Amino acid sequence: MIEKLKEIKVKALDETQKAADKKSLNDVKVKFLGKQGELTLILRGMRDVSPEERPKVGAFVNEVRSAIEEEIGKKEKAFDEEELAKALASEKVDITEPSKFIQRGAIHAVPMITDKLIDICVDMGFTVVDGPEVETDYYNFEAMNIPKNHPSRDMQDSFYISENILLRTQTSAVQSRELESRKPPFKIISPGKTYRNDSDATHSPVFHQCEGLVVDENVSMADLKIMLSEMMRRLYGEGTKVRFRPSFFPFTEPSIEVDVSCPNCHGDGCKTCKGTGFLEILGAGVVNPRVLEIAGIDSKKYTGFAFGMGIERTSMVLNSIPDLRTMYKNDVRFLNQLR
Ligand code: DAH
């Protein structure tokens, strides 16, 4: 049996040496070490070996197996190295070759304006808060001093989900919630989605607004005007003229509307501003004492001011975009030109 093993060893080592590639090397491995391999088969003869001889023969079997395994292993490694060297030589990457043009995305108008506004307002000491888009009639209207059958509800054609639940028509709904849950003094802004049943070149059923609210002692219209003027200059650029006009909102008294000089003609008058030199951009006012009282805030002690602006509207004015719908087409060439 020892002789037979020696013979197998010589044969196996010889065939290993001769193997010309990985596949034939594997064949050798199977032929000698596999389940039906020569070495495995010969082990079955062990039972014919006398018990005294067995340990010696057993040790020799192991020796032969290790020798063959080692030799095959070496050869395998050599083949792998050869393969790698070949690959490295043939698969060179030319890093100086011009790359394919990959179009990069662009930041959309809505987050761009929202982020700018947040930066400006946080710098002025505002806290950013969030509110639900599916809102109760109470927070969206009632608590903002817009009772049922109030004519101003007609201005905001709403998507009702049930009698008392709707998609919020204005971020002003966040005012009601914050007034109810916070203790003055506080300064908050709340950007987010709003919904109205309206769709044309300047209206979309889903659009974005940003609400602002300041409540403190001795807050006045003068504070509001100073703050909005500064905010508009930072948003629309140094040299922007700001104009205030009287207006009406149920939740502010007095109410104002704010115009900025047309960024296209800088106030001279052009097609964008219909020759007026100004564009209307937001609503604001001194918080109606009734709104404070509804939320349980002492309106003798505290006053406040609020503002609300459309995000898409801001981008349209800033970039002289005539049709809101181009903004939702997401054409990167268009979006890349926005500021
Ligand atoms: N909520 C108003 C709207 O959607 C905008 C507005 C006007 C918000 C005056 C305010 C405000 O906070 O004081 O038309």
mmCIF file of C-alpha atoms and ligand atoms in Angstrom:
data_model
loop_
_atom_site.group_PDB
_atom_site.id
_atom_site.type_symbol
_atom_site.label_atom_id
_atom_site.label_comp_id
_atom_site.label_asym_id
_atom_site.label_seq_id
_atom_site.Cartn_x
_atom_site.Cartn_y
_atom_site.Cartn_z
ATOM 1 C CA MET A 1 0.000 0.000 0.000
ATOM 2 C CA ILE A 2 2.887 2.306 0.795
ATOM 3 C CA GLU A 3 4.230 1.596 -2.666
ATOM 4 C CA LYS A 4 0.901 2.403 -4.215
ATOM 5 C CA LEU A 5 0.794 5.679 -2.291
ATOM 6 C CA LYS A 6 4.270 6.631 -3.440
ATOM 7 C CA GLU A 7 3.239 5.930 -6.977
ATOM 8 C CA ILE A 8 0.156 8.132 -6.596
ATOM 9 C CA LYS A 9 2.264 10.912 -5.138
ATOM 10 C CA VAL A 10 4.738 10.860 -8.020
ATOM 11 C CA LYS A 11 1.948 10.747 -10.569
ATOM 12 C CA ALA A 12 -0.019 13.526 -8.923
ATOM 13 C CA LEU A 13 2.970 15.846 -8.601
ATOM 14 C CA ASP A 14 3.969 15.165 -12.159
ATOM 15 C CA GLU A 15 0.501 15.902 -13.516
ATOM 16 C CA THR A 16 0.309 19.017 -11.405
ATOM 17 C CA GLN A 17 3.510 20.244 -12.936
ATOM 18 C CA LYS A 18 2.204 19.536 -16.407
ATOM 19 C CA ALA A 19 -1.137 21.257 -15.954
ATOM 20 C CA ALA A 20 -1.192 24.068 -18.477
ATOM 21 C CA ASP A 21 -4.105 26.086 -17.090
ATOM 22 C CA LYS A 22 -6.515 26.395 -14.175
ATOM 23 C CA LYS A 23 -9.007 24.020 -15.667
ATOM 24 C CA SER A 24 -6.575 21.140 -16.132
ATOM 25 C CA LEU A 25 -5.171 21.846 -12.687
ATOM 26 C CA ASN A 26 -8.653 21.429 -11.288
ATOM 27 C CA ASP A 27 -9.007 18.147 -13.176
ATOM 28 C CA VAL A 28 -5.853 16.923 -11.441
ATOM 29 C CA LYS A 29 -7.253 17.980 -8.097
ATOM 30 C CA VAL A 30 -10.462 16.046 -8.709
ATOM 31 C CA LYS A 31 -8.617 13.055 -10.086
ATOM 32 C CA PHE A 32 -6.463 12.598 -6.984
ATOM 33 C CA LEU A 33 -8.154 14.353 -4.081
ATOM 34 C CA GLY A 34 -11.814 14.375 -5.130
ATOM 35 C CA LYS A 35 -14.527 12.118 -3.692
ATOM 36 C CA GLN A 36 -13.819 9.497 -6.346
ATOM 37 C CA GLY A 37 -10.136 10.455 -6.498
ATOM 38 C CA GLU A 38 -7.312 7.951 -6.451
ATOM 39 C CA LEU A 39 -6.138 8.873 -2.973
ATOM 40 C CA THR A 40 -9.649 8.665 -1.569
ATOM 41 C CA LEU A 41 -10.258 5.296 -3.165
ATOM 42 C CA ILE A 42 -7.050 3.837 -1.852
ATOM 43 C CA LEU A 43 -8.022 4.768 1.671
ATOM 44 C CA ARG A 44 -10.769 2.219 1.434
ATOM 45 C CA GLY A 45 -7.982 -0.397 1.377
ATOM 46 C CA MET A 46 -7.023 0.627 4.904
ATOM 47 C CA ARG A 47 -9.161 -2.077 6.401
ATOM 48 C CA ASP A 48 -6.838 -4.726 4.881
ATOM 49 C CA VAL A 49 -3.838 -3.201 6.610
ATOM 50 C CA SER A 50 -2.795 -4.885 9.834
ATOM 51 C CA PRO A 51 -3.552 -2.910 12.995
ATOM 52 C CA GLU A 52 0.162 -2.452 13.767
ATOM 53 C CA GLU A 53 0.833 -1.004 10.339
ATOM 54 C CA ARG A 54 -2.199 1.245 10.289
ATOM 55 C CA PRO A 55 -0.790 4.294 12.108
ATOM 56 C CA LYS A 56 2.254 4.352 9.852
ATOM 57 C CA VAL A 57 0.209 3.981 6.704
ATOM 58 C CA GLY A 58 -2.275 6.565 7.975
ATOM 59 C CA ALA A 59 0.486 9.070 8.609
ATOM 60 C CA PHE A 60 1.893 8.453 5.177
ATOM 61 C CA VAL A 61 -1.501 8.956 3.549
ATOM 62 C CA ASN A 62 -1.679 12.350 5.243
ATOM 63 C CA GLU A 63 1.817 13.208 4.139
ATOM 64 C CA VAL A 64 0.997 12.359 0.535
ATOM 65 C CA ARG A 65 -2.229 14.342 0.678
ATOM 66 C CA SER A 66 -0.477 17.419 2.104
ATOM 67 C CA ALA A 67 2.285 17.206 -0.481
ATOM 68 C CA ILE A 68 -0.211 17.049 -3.342
ATOM 69 C CA GLU A 69 -2.385 19.825 -1.864
ATOM 70 C CA GLU A 70 0.610 22.052 -1.350
ATOM 71 C CA GLU A 71 1.838 21.573 -4.878
ATOM 72 C CA ILE A 72 -1.594 22.201 -6.391
ATOM 73 C CA GLY A 73 -1.978 25.294 -4.160
ATOM 74 C CA LYS A 74 1.319 26.724 -5.358
ATOM 75 C CA LYS A 75 0.394 26.160 -8.948
ATOM 76 C CA GLU A 76 -3.045 27.748 -8.413
ATOM 77 C CA LYS A 77 -1.440 30.807 -6.920
ATOM 78 C CA ALA A 78 0.948 31.047 -9.848
ATOM 79 C CA PHE A 79 -1.968 30.889 -12.302
ATOM 80 C CA ASP A 80 -3.851 33.611 -10.356
ATOM 81 C CA GLU A 81 -0.852 35.909 -10.355
ATOM 82 C CA GLU A 82 -0.325 35.363 -14.054
ATOM 83 C CA GLU A 83 -3.987 36.165 -14.729
ATOM 84 C CA LEU A 84 -3.827 39.347 -12.658
ATOM 85 C CA ALA A 85 -0.664 40.508 -14.352
ATOM 86 C CA LYS A 86 -2.257 39.938 -17.737
ATOM 87 C CA ALA A 87 -5.378 41.888 -16.707
ATOM 88 C CA LEU A 88 -3.331 44.770 -15.346
ATOM 89 C CA ALA A 89 -1.390 44.964 -18.566
ATOM 90 C CA SER A 90 -4.355 44.760 -20.909
ATOM 91 C CA GLU A 91 -6.988 46.736 -18.940
ATOM 92 C CA LYS A 92 -5.122 49.972 -18.506
ATOM 93 C CA VAL A 93 -7.369 52.986 -17.809
ATOM 94 C CA ASP A 94 -6.435 56.166 -19.578
ATOM 95 C CA ILE A 95 -7.292 58.800 -16.995
ATOM 96 C CA THR A 96 -6.523 61.595 -19.450
ATOM 97 C CA GLU A 97 -9.340 60.518 -21.779
ATOM 98 C CA PRO A 98 -12.247 63.028 -21.879
ATOM 99 C CA SER A 99 -15.248 61.775 -19.899
ATOM 100 C CA LYS A 100 -18.803 61.412 -21.081
ATOM 101 C CA PHE A 101 -20.914 64.497 -20.319
ATOM 102 C CA ILE A 102 -23.030 63.874 -17.263
ATOM 103 C CA GLN A 103 -25.807 66.398 -16.750
ATOM 104 C CA ARG A 104 -26.053 67.556 -13.186
ATOM 105 C CA GLY A 105 -29.392 68.326 -11.574
ATOM 106 C CA ALA A 106 -30.527 71.760 -10.442
ATOM 107 C CA ILE A 107 -32.100 73.005 -7.257
ATOM 108 C CA HIS A 108 -35.796 73.609 -7.756
ATOM 109 C CA ALA A 109 -37.247 77.092 -7.344
ATOM 110 C CA VAL A 110 -39.320 76.108 -4.312
ATOM 111 C CA PRO A 111 -36.569 74.803 -2.017
ATOM 112 C CA MET A 112 -34.228 77.502 -3.326
ATOM 113 C CA ILE A 113 -36.522 80.344 -2.225
ATOM 114 C CA THR A 114 -37.585 78.519 0.931
ATOM 115 C CA ASP A 115 -33.965 78.024 2.005
ATOM 116 C CA LYS A 116 -33.139 81.675 1.290
ATOM 117 C CA LEU A 117 -36.098 82.811 3.359
ATOM 118 C CA ILE A 118 -35.221 80.488 6.209
ATOM 119 C CA ASP A 119 -31.633 81.796 6.197
ATOM 120 C CA ILE A 120 -32.796 85.403 6.285
ATOM 121 C CA CYS A 121 -35.390 84.828 9.008
ATOM 122 C CA VAL A 122 -33.249 82.602 11.222
ATOM 123 C CA ASP A 123 -30.638 85.336 11.017
ATOM 124 C CA MET A 124 -33.316 87.723 12.335
ATOM 125 C CA GLY A 125 -34.073 85.438 15.258
ATOM 126 C CA PHE A 126 -37.043 83.442 13.944
ATOM 127 C CA THR A 127 -37.671 79.800 14.794
ATOM 128 C CA VAL A 128 -38.826 77.555 11.949
ATOM 129 C CA VAL A 129 -41.935 75.489 12.721
ATOM 130 C CA ASP A 130 -44.087 73.026 10.822
ATOM 131 C CA GLY A 131 -47.812 72.384 10.707
ATOM 132 C CA PRO A 132 -50.149 69.755 9.219
ATOM 133 C CA GLU A 133 -51.282 70.041 5.608
ATOM 134 C CA VAL A 134 -54.532 68.250 6.386
ATOM 135 C CA GLU A 135 -56.044 70.776 8.737
ATOM 136 C CA THR A 136 -59.208 71.409 10.660
ATOM 137 C CA ASP A 137 -61.620 74.128 9.572
ATOM 138 C CA TYR A 138 -61.051 75.607 13.034
ATOM 139 C CA TYR A 139 -57.314 76.267 12.698
ATOM 140 C CA ASN A 140 -57.444 77.158 9.006
ATOM 141 C CA PHE A 141 -60.393 79.572 9.278
ATOM 142 C CA GLU A 142 -62.268 79.980 12.569
ATOM 143 C CA ALA A 143 -59.283 80.681 14.811
ATOM 144 C CA MET A 144 -57.988 83.122 12.195
ATOM 145 C CA ASN A 145 -61.177 85.119 12.626
ATOM 146 C CA ILE A 146 -62.806 83.744 9.482
ATOM 147 C CA PRO A 147 -66.134 82.326 10.718
ATOM 148 C CA LYS A 148 -68.403 80.128 8.602
ATOM 149 C CA ASN A 149 -70.132 82.098 5.819
ATOM 150 C CA HIS A 150 -67.510 84.846 6.053
ATOM 151 C CA PRO A 151 -67.139 86.332 2.550
ATOM 152 C CA SER A 152 -63.348 85.972 2.615
ATOM 153 C CA ARG A 153 -63.758 82.168 2.477
ATOM 154 C CA ASP A 154 -64.845 82.634 -1.119
ATOM 155 C CA MET A 155 -61.399 83.990 -1.975
ATOM 156 C CA GLN A 156 -59.897 80.646 -1.031
ATOM 157 C CA ASP A 157 -61.679 77.865 -2.861
ATOM 158 C CA SER A 158 -60.935 74.939 -0.573
ATOM 159 C CA PHE A 159 -60.511 71.189 -0.906
ATOM 160 C CA TYR A 160 -62.672 69.769 1.879
ATOM 161 C CA ILE A 161 -62.132 66.205 3.069
ATOM 162 C CA SER A 162 -65.106 66.236 5.405
ATOM 163 C CA GLU A 163 -67.273 68.983 6.836
ATOM 164 C CA ASN A 164 -64.597 70.095 9.285
ATOM 165 C CA ILE A 165 -61.379 68.861 7.694
ATOM 166 C CA LEU A 166 -59.677 70.306 4.629
ATOM 167 C CA LEU A 167 -56.326 70.675 2.908
ATOM 168 C CA ARG A 168 -55.043 73.902 4.436
ATOM 169 C CA THR A 169 -55.565 76.889 2.147
ATOM 170 C CA GLN A 170 -52.973 79.030 3.923
ATOM 171 C CA THR A 171 -49.968 78.576 6.190
ATOM 172 C CA SER A 172 -51.792 81.062 8.431
ATOM 173 C CA ALA A 173 -53.308 77.915 9.973
ATOM 174 C CA VAL A 174 -49.930 77.435 11.670
ATOM 175 C CA GLN A 175 -50.436 80.830 13.346
ATOM 176 C CA SER A 176 -53.552 79.545 15.107
ATOM 177 C CA ARG A 177 -51.707 76.481 16.369
ATOM 178 C CA GLU A 178 -48.628 78.379 17.516
ATOM 179 C CA LEU A 179 -50.664 81.118 19.214
ATOM 180 C CA GLU A 180 -52.527 78.426 21.103
ATOM 181 C CA SER A 181 -49.476 76.411 22.154
ATOM 182 C CA ARG A 182 -46.733 79.014 22.747
ATOM 183 C CA LYS A 183 -46.181 81.606 25.394
ATOM 184 C CA PRO A 184 -45.204 85.076 24.112
ATOM 185 C CA PRO A 185 -42.744 86.471 23.280
ATOM 186 C CA PHE A 186 -41.967 84.389 20.178
ATOM 187 C CA LYS A 187 -40.989 84.761 16.531
ATOM 188 C CA ILE A 188 -41.811 81.932 14.155
ATOM 189 C CA ILE A 189 -41.879 81.283 10.440
ATOM 190 C CA SER A 190 -43.522 78.304 8.817
ATOM 191 C CA PRO A 191 -42.911 77.405 5.185
ATOM 192 C CA GLY A 192 -44.980 74.656 3.574
ATOM 193 C CA LYS A 193 -47.529 73.385 1.075
ATOM 194 C CA THR A 194 -50.967 74.932 0.693
ATOM 195 C CA TYR A 195 -53.943 73.908 -1.451
ATOM 196 C CA ARG A 196 -56.646 75.731 -3.378
ATOM 197 C CA ASN A 197 -58.977 74.711 -6.140
ATOM 198 C CA ASP A 198 -57.432 77.056 -8.646
ATOM 199 C CA SER A 199 -55.332 76.452 -11.750
ATOM 200 C CA ASP A 200 -54.008 78.856 -14.392
ATOM 201 C CA ALA A 201 -50.806 80.646 -15.417
ATOM 202 C CA THR A 202 -50.358 82.151 -11.972
ATOM 203 C CA HIS A 203 -52.157 79.597 -9.763
ATOM 204 C CA SER A 204 -51.547 75.952 -8.992
ATOM 205 C CA PRO A 205 -53.814 73.731 -6.851
ATOM 206 C CA VAL A 206 -50.747 72.853 -4.768
ATOM 207 C CA PHE A 207 -48.422 75.721 -3.992
ATOM 208 C CA HIS A 208 -46.164 76.912 -1.207
ATOM 209 C CA GLN A 209 -46.333 79.719 1.284
ATOM 210 C CA CYS A 210 -44.242 80.977 4.136
ATOM 211 C CA GLU A 211 -45.938 82.395 7.196
ATOM 212 C CA GLY A 212 -44.305 84.664 9.736
ATOM 213 C CA LEU A 213 -45.568 85.654 13.178
ATOM 214 C CA VAL A 214 -44.099 87.797 15.940
ATOM 215 C CA VAL A 215 -45.827 88.249 19.288
ATOM 216 C CA ASP A 216 -44.408 90.391 22.070
ATOM 217 C CA GLU A 217 -45.173 93.456 24.146
ATOM 218 C CA ASN A 218 -45.237 96.742 22.203
ATOM 219 C CA VAL A 219 -44.954 95.209 18.743
ATOM 220 C CA SER A 220 -46.248 97.646 16.144
ATOM 221 C CA MET A 221 -46.780 98.298 12.454
ATOM 222 C CA ALA A 222 -43.512 100.263 12.483
ATOM 223 C CA ASP A 223 -41.601 97.106 13.529
ATOM 224 C CA LEU A 224 -43.347 95.136 10.798
ATOM 225 C CA LYS A 225 -42.436 97.667 8.105
ATOM 226 C CA ILE A 226 -38.779 97.874 9.146
ATOM 227 C CA MET A 227 -38.444 94.122 9.299
ATOM 228 C CA LEU A 228 -40.190 93.466 5.970
ATOM 229 C CA SER A 229 -38.128 96.165 4.223
ATOM 230 C CA GLU A 230 -34.922 94.520 5.383
ATOM 231 C CA MET A 231 -36.198 91.061 4.519
ATOM 232 C CA MET A 232 -37.196 92.129 1.001
ATOM 233 C CA ARG A 233 -33.834 93.781 0.378
ATOM 234 C CA ARG A 234 -32.063 90.606 1.400
ATOM 235 C CA LEU A 235 -34.372 88.488 -0.738
ATOM 236 C CA TYR A 236 -34.648 90.666 -3.846
ATOM 237 C CA GLY A 237 -31.307 92.427 -3.673
ATOM 238 C CA GLU A 238 -29.806 95.642 -2.385
ATOM 239 C CA GLY A 239 -31.490 98.706 -3.905
ATOM 240 C CA THR A 240 -34.947 97.069 -4.005
ATOM 241 C CA LYS A 241 -37.677 99.607 -3.242
ATOM 242 C CA VAL A 242 -40.485 98.434 -0.948
ATOM 243 C CA ARG A 243 -44.013 99.877 -0.992
ATOM 244 C CA PHE A 244 -46.850 99.332 1.487
ATOM 245 C CA ARG A 245 -50.517 99.591 0.569
ATOM 246 C CA PRO A 246 -53.551 99.322 2.860
ATOM 247 C CA SER A 247 -55.464 96.076 2.473
ATOM 248 C CA PHE A 248 -57.804 93.763 4.335
ATOM 249 C CA PHE A 249 -57.359 90.357 5.980
ATOM 250 C CA PRO A 250 -59.675 89.133 8.746
ATOM 251 C CA PHE A 251 -56.716 88.109 10.937
ATOM 252 C CA THR A 252 -54.840 91.419 10.804
ATOM 253 C CA GLU A 253 -55.921 94.944 11.671
ATOM 254 C CA PRO A 254 -54.644 97.086 10.075
ATOM 255 C CA SER A 255 -53.636 94.971 7.065
ATOM 256 C CA ILE A 256 -51.178 95.832 4.347
ATOM 257 C CA GLU A 257 -49.997 94.501 1.054
ATOM 258 C CA VAL A 258 -46.350 94.789 0.149
ATOM 259 C CA ASP A 259 -44.920 95.548 -3.301
ATOM 260 C CA VAL A 260 -41.288 95.494 -4.395
ATOM 261 C CA SER A 261 -39.748 97.367 -7.303
ATOM 262 C CA CYS A 262 -39.794 95.169 -10.407
ATOM 263 C CA PRO A 263 -36.491 93.229 -10.556
ATOM 264 C CA ASN A 264 -36.744 93.282 -14.358
ATOM 265 C CA CYS A 265 -36.877 97.083 -14.905
ATOM 266 C CA HIS A 266 -35.941 98.292 -11.400
ATOM 267 C CA GLY A 267 -39.023 100.462 -11.184
ATOM 268 C CA ASP A 268 -39.035 102.096 -14.630
ATOM 269 C CA GLY A 269 -42.045 100.129 -15.845
ATOM 270 C CA CYS A 270 -41.993 97.175 -18.252
ATOM 271 C CA LYS A 271 -44.201 94.329 -19.492
ATOM 272 C CA THR A 272 -43.508 92.198 -16.377
ATOM 273 C CA CYS A 273 -44.864 94.858 -14.001
ATOM 274 C CA LYS A 274 -47.475 96.084 -16.514
ATOM 275 C CA GLY A 275 -45.761 99.452 -16.595
ATOM 276 C CA THR A 276 -46.238 100.111 -12.871
ATOM 277 C CA GLY A 277 -42.622 99.525 -11.783
ATOM 278 C CA PHE A 278 -43.826 97.484 -8.803
ATOM 279 C CA LEU A 279 -45.008 93.923 -8.143
ATOM 280 C CA GLU A 280 -47.240 92.745 -5.332
ATOM 281 C CA ILE A 281 -45.556 90.084 -3.267
ATOM 282 C CA LEU A 282 -47.075 89.556 0.149
ATOM 283 C CA GLY A 283 -49.800 90.220 2.677
ATOM 284 C CA ALA A 284 -49.135 91.307 6.238
ATOM 285 C CA GLY A 285 -50.470 93.286 9.148
ATOM 286 C CA VAL A 286 -50.799 93.779 12.865
ATOM 287 C CA VAL A 287 -52.387 90.680 14.396
ATOM 288 C CA ASN A 288 -56.071 91.285 14.997
ATOM 289 C CA PRO A 289 -56.616 91.336 18.804
ATOM 290 C CA ARG A 290 -59.537 88.966 18.270
ATOM 291 C CA VAL A 291 -57.125 86.327 16.923
ATOM 292 C CA LEU A 292 -54.978 86.667 20.049
ATOM 293 C CA GLU A 293 -58.039 86.426 22.307
ATOM 294 C CA ILE A 294 -59.360 83.328 20.491
ATOM 295 C CA ALA A 295 -56.029 81.654 21.313
ATOM 296 C CA GLY A 296 -56.212 82.791 24.950
ATOM 297 C CA ILE A 297 -53.529 85.497 24.739
ATOM 298 C CA ASP A 298 -54.125 88.761 26.589
ATOM 299 C CA SER A 299 -54.419 91.299 23.768
ATOM 300 C CA LYS A 300 -54.058 94.209 26.197
ATOM 301 C CA LYS A 301 -50.605 93.044 27.140
ATOM 302 C CA TYR A 302 -49.410 91.527 23.878
ATOM 303 C CA THR A 303 -49.493 92.637 20.277
ATOM 304 C CA GLY A 304 -48.093 91.009 17.190
ATOM 305 C CA PHE A 305 -47.518 91.228 13.499
ATOM 306 C CA ALA A 306 -47.738 88.612 10.790
ATOM 307 C CA PHE A 307 -46.926 88.140 7.156
ATOM 308 C CA GLY A 308 -47.586 85.504 4.517
ATOM 309 C CA MET A 309 -45.983 85.135 1.134
ATOM 310 C CA GLY A 310 -46.161 82.737 -1.787
ATOM 311 C CA ILE A 311 -42.929 80.896 -2.539
ATOM 312 C CA GLU A 312 -43.647 80.282 -6.229
ATOM 313 C CA ARG A 313 -44.852 83.861 -6.530
ATOM 314 C CA THR A 314 -41.561 85.087 -5.042
ATOM 315 C CA SER A 315 -39.556 83.093 -7.566
ATOM 316 C CA MET A 316 -41.758 84.332 -10.432
ATOM 317 C CA VAL A 317 -41.210 87.948 -9.424
ATOM 318 C CA LEU A 318 -37.520 87.504 -8.749
ATOM 319 C CA ASN A 319 -36.888 85.790 -12.086
ATOM 320 C CA SER A 320 -39.594 87.487 -14.208
ATOM 321 C CA ILE A 321 -41.300 84.176 -14.994
ATOM 322 C CA PRO A 322 -44.632 84.795 -16.758
ATOM 323 C CA ASP A 323 -46.105 81.291 -16.371
ATOM 324 C CA LEU A 324 -45.985 79.398 -13.076
ATOM 325 C CA ARG A 325 -46.369 76.083 -14.874
ATOM 326 C CA THR A 326 -42.865 76.236 -16.399
ATOM 327 C CA MET A 327 -41.602 75.910 -12.845
ATOM 328 C CA TYR A 328 -43.168 72.462 -12.458
ATOM 329 C CA LYS A 329 -41.785 71.056 -15.721
ATOM 330 C CA ASN A 330 -38.415 70.501 -14.058
ATOM 331 C CA ASP A 331 -36.373 71.331 -17.138
ATOM 332 C CA VAL A 332 -32.849 71.564 -15.749
ATOM 333 C CA ARG A 333 -31.877 74.235 -18.337
ATOM 334 C CA PHE A 334 -34.694 76.414 -17.004
ATOM 335 C CA LEU A 335 -34.082 75.684 -13.326
ATOM 336 C CA ASN A 336 -30.366 76.413 -13.685
ATOM 337 C CA GLN A 337 -31.148 80.021 -14.575
ATOM 338 C CA LEU A 338 -33.187 80.744 -11.460
ATOM 339 C CA ARG A 339 -31.970 82.682 -8.510
HETATM 340 N N1 DAH B 1 -52.977 83.968 4.447
HETATM 341 C C1 DAH B 1 -52.997 85.011 3.445
HETATM 342 C C2 DAH B 1 -53.281 84.400 2.097
HETATM 343 O O1 DAH B 1 -53.068 83.222 1.920
HETATM 344 C C3 DAH B 1 -51.690 85.732 3.403
HETATM 345 C C4 DAH B 1 -51.441 86.549 4.634
HETATM 346 C C5 DAH B 1 -51.864 87.870 4.705
HETATM 347 C C6 DAH B 1 -50.798 85.996 5.714
HETATM 348 C C7 DAH B 1 -51.634 88.640 5.809
HETATM 349 C C8 DAH B 1 -50.588 86.767 6.862
HETATM 350 C C9 DAH B 1 -51.024 88.102 6.885
HETATM 351 O O2 DAH B 1 -49.952 86.282 7.931
HETATM 352 O O3 DAH B 1 -50.764 88.832 8.006
HETATM 353 O O4 DAH B 1 -53.707 85.084 1.219
#
